[in-house]
PDB file of C-alpha atoms in Angstrom:
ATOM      1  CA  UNK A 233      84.436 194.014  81.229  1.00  0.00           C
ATOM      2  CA  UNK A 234      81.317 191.808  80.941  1.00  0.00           C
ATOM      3  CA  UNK A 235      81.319 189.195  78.140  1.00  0.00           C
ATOM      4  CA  UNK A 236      78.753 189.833  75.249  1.00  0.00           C
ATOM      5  CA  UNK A 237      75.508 187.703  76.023  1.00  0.00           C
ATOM      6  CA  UNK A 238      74.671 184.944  73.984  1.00  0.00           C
ATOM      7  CA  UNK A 239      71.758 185.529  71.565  1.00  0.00           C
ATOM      8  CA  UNK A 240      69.476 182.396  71.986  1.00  0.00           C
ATOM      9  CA  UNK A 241      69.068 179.595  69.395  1.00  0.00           C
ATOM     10  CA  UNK A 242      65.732 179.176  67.938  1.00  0.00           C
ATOM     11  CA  UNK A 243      64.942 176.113  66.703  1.00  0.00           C
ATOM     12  CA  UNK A 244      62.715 174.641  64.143  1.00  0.00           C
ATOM     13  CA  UNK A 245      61.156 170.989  63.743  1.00  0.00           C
ATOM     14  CA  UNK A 246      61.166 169.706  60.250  1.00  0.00           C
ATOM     15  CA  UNK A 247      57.562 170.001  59.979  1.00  0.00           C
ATOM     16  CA  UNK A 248      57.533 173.656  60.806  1.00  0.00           C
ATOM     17  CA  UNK A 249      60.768 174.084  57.858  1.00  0.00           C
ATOM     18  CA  UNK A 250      58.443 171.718  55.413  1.00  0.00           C
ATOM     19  CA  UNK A 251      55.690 174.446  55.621  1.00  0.00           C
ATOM     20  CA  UNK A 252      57.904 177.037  53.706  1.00  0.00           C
ATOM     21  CA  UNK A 253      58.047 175.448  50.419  1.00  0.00           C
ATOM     22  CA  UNK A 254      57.007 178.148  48.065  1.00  0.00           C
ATOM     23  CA  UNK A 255      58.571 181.026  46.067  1.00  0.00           C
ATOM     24  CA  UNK A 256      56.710 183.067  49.338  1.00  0.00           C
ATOM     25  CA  UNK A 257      58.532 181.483  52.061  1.00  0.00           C
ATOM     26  CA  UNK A 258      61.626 179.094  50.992  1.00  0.00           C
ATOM     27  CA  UNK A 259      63.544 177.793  54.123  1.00  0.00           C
ATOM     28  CA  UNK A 260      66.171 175.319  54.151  1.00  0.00           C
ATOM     29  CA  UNK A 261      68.656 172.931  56.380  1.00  0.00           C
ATOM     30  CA  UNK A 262      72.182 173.558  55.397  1.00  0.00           C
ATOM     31  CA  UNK A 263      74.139 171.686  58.555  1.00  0.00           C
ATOM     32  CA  UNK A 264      71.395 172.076  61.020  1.00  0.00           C
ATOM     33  CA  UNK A 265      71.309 175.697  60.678  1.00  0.00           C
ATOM     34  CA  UNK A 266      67.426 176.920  59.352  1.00  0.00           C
ATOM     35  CA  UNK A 267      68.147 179.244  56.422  1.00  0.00           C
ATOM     36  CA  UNK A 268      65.188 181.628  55.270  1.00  0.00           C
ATOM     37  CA  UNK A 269      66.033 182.257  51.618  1.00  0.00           C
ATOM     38  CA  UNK A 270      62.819 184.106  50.062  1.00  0.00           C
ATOM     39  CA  UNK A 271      64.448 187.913  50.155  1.00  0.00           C
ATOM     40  CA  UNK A 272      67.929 185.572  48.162  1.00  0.00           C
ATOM     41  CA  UNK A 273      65.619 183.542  45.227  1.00  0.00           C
ATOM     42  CA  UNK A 274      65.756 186.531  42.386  1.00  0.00           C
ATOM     43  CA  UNK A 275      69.554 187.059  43.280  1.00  0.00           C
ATOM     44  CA  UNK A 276      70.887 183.619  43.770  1.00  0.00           C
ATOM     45  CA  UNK A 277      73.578 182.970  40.503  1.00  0.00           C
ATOM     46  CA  UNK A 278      72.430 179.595  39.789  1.00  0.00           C
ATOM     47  CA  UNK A 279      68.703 180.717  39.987  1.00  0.00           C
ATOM     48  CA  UNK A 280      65.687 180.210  41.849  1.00  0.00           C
ATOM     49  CA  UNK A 281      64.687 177.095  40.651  1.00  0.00           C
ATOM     50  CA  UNK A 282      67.397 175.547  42.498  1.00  0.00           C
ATOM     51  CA  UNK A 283      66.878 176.711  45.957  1.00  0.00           C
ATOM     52  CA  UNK A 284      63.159 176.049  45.552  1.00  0.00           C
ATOM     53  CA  UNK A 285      63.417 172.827  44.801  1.00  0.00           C
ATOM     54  CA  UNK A 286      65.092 172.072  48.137  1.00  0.00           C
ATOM     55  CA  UNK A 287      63.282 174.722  49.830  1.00  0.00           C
ATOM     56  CA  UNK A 288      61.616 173.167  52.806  1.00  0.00           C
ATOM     57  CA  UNK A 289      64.249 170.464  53.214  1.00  0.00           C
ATOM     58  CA  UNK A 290      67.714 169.406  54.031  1.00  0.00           C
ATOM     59  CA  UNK A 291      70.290 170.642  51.321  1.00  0.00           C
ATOM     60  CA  UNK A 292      73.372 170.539  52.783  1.00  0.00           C
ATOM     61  CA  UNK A 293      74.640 167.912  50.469  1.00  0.00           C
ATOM     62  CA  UNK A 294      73.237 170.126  47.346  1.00  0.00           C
ATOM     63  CA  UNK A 295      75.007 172.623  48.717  1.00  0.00           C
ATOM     64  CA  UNK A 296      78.501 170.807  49.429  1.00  0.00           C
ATOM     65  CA  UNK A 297      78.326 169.415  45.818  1.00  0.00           C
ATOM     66  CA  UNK A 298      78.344 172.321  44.179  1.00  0.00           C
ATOM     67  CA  UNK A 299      81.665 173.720  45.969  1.00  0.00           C
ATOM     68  CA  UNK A 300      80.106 176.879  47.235  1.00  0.00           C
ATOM     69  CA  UNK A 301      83.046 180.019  47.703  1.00  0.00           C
ATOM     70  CA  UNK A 302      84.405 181.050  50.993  1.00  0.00           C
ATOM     71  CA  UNK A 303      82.301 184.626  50.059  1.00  0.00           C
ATOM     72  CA  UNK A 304      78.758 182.375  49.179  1.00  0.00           C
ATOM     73  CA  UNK A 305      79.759 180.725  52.489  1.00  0.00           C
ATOM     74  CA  UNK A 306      80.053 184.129  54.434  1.00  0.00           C
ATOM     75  CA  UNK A 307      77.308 185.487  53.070  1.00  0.00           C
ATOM     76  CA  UNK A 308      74.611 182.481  53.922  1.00  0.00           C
ATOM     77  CA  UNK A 309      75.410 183.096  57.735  1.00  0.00           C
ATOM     78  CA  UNK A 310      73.310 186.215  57.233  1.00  0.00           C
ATOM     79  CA  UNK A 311      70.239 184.076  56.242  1.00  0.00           C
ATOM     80  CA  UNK A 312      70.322 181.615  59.387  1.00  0.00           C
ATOM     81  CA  UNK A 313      67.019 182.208  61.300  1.00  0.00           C
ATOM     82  CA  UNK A 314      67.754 179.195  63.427  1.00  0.00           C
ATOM     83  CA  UNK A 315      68.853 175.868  64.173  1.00  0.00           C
ATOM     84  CA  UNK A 316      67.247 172.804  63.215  1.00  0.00           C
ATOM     85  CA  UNK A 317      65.550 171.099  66.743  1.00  0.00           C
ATOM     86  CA  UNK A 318      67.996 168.320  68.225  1.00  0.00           C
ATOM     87  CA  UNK A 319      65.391 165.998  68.596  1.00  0.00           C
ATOM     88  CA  UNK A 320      64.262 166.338  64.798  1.00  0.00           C
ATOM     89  CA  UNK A 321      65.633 163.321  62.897  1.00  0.00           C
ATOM     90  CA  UNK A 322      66.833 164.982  59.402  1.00  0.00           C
ATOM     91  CA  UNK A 323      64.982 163.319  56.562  1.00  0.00           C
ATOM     92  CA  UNK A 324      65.010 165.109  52.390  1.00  0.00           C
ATOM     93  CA  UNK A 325      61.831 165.831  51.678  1.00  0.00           C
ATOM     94  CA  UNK A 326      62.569 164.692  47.956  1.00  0.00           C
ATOM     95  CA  UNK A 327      64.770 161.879  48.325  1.00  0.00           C
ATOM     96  CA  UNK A 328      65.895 160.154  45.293  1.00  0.00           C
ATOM     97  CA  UNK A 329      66.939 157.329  47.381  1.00  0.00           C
ATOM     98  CA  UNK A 330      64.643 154.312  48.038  1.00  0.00           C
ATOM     99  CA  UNK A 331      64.822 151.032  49.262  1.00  0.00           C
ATOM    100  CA  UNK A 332      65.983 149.570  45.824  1.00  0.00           C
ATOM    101  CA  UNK A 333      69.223 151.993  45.999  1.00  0.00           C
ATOM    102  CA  UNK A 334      69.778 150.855  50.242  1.00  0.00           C
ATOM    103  CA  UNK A 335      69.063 147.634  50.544  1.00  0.00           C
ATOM    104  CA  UNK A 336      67.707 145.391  47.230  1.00  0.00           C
ATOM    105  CA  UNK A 337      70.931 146.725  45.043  1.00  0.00           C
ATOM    106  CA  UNK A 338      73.580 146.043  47.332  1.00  0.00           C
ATOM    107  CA  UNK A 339      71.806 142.636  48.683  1.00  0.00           C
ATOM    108  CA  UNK A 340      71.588 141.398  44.632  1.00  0.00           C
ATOM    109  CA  UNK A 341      75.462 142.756  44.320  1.00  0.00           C
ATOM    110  CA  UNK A 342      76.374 140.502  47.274  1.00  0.00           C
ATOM    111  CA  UNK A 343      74.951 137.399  46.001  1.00  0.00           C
ATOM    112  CA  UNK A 344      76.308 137.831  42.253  1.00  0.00           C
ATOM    113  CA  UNK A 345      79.821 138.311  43.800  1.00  0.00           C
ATOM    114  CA  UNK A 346      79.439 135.572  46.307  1.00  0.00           C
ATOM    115  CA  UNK A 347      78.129 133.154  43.490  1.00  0.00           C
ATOM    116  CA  UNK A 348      81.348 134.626  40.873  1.00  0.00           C
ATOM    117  CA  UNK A 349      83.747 133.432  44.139  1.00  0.00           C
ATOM    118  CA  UNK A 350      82.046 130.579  44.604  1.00  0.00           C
ATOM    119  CA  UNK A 351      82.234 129.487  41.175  1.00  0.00           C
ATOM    120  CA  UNK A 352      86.241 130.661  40.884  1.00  0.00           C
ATOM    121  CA  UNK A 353      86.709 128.411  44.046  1.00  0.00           C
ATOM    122  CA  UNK A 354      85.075 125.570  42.547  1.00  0.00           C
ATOM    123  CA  UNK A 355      87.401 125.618  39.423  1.00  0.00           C
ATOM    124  CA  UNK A 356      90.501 125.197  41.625  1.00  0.00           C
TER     125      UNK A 356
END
């Protein structure tokens, strides 16, 4: 007996997922897998608000944070339209994070605990 053949992968570069932003087209990046959510906004329990405001993005961490079910889990594999493009670098189109948070935070944490050990060393 033949094996079933593979459907093929389509895949999607972030610019063509940052295009469907709107309450027309939402589509978003749950781990690499392209999720079009428009027909899902009215019914989703925690409301459309919150899918369109990472619609056109990468929300897998959104999605991990709020501790999805094992049913909400089986039932977004019906929404994959395809796979985010291996060569597409995954970037959140609203990041809250800046340079202050990665690099100027933890660089001025560093010195003030460097100058507290340098200071506890010194009263030895």
């Amino acid at each position: 007996m033949a094996a079933p053949a593979e459907k093929a992968v389509t895949y999607y570069t972030l610019e063509e997922i940052q295009k469907h932003n709107s309450s027309k087209s939402t589509w978003l990046i749950i781990h690499y897998k392209v999720y079009d959510l428009t027909k899902f906004l009215e019914e989703h329990p925690g409301g459309e608000e919150v899918l369109r405001e990472q619609a056109g993005g990468d929300a897998t961490e959104n999605f991990e944070d709020v501790g999805h079910s094992t049913d909400a889990r089986e039932m977004s594999q019906s929404y994959i339209i395809g796979e985010l493009h291996p060569e597409t670098l995954i970037t959140t189109l609203n990041s809250n994070s800046s340079w202050w948070t990665n690099w100027l935070i933890p660089a001025i944490s560093a010195l003030v605990v460097a100058m507290m050990y340098r200071m506890y060393i010194a009263e030895d």
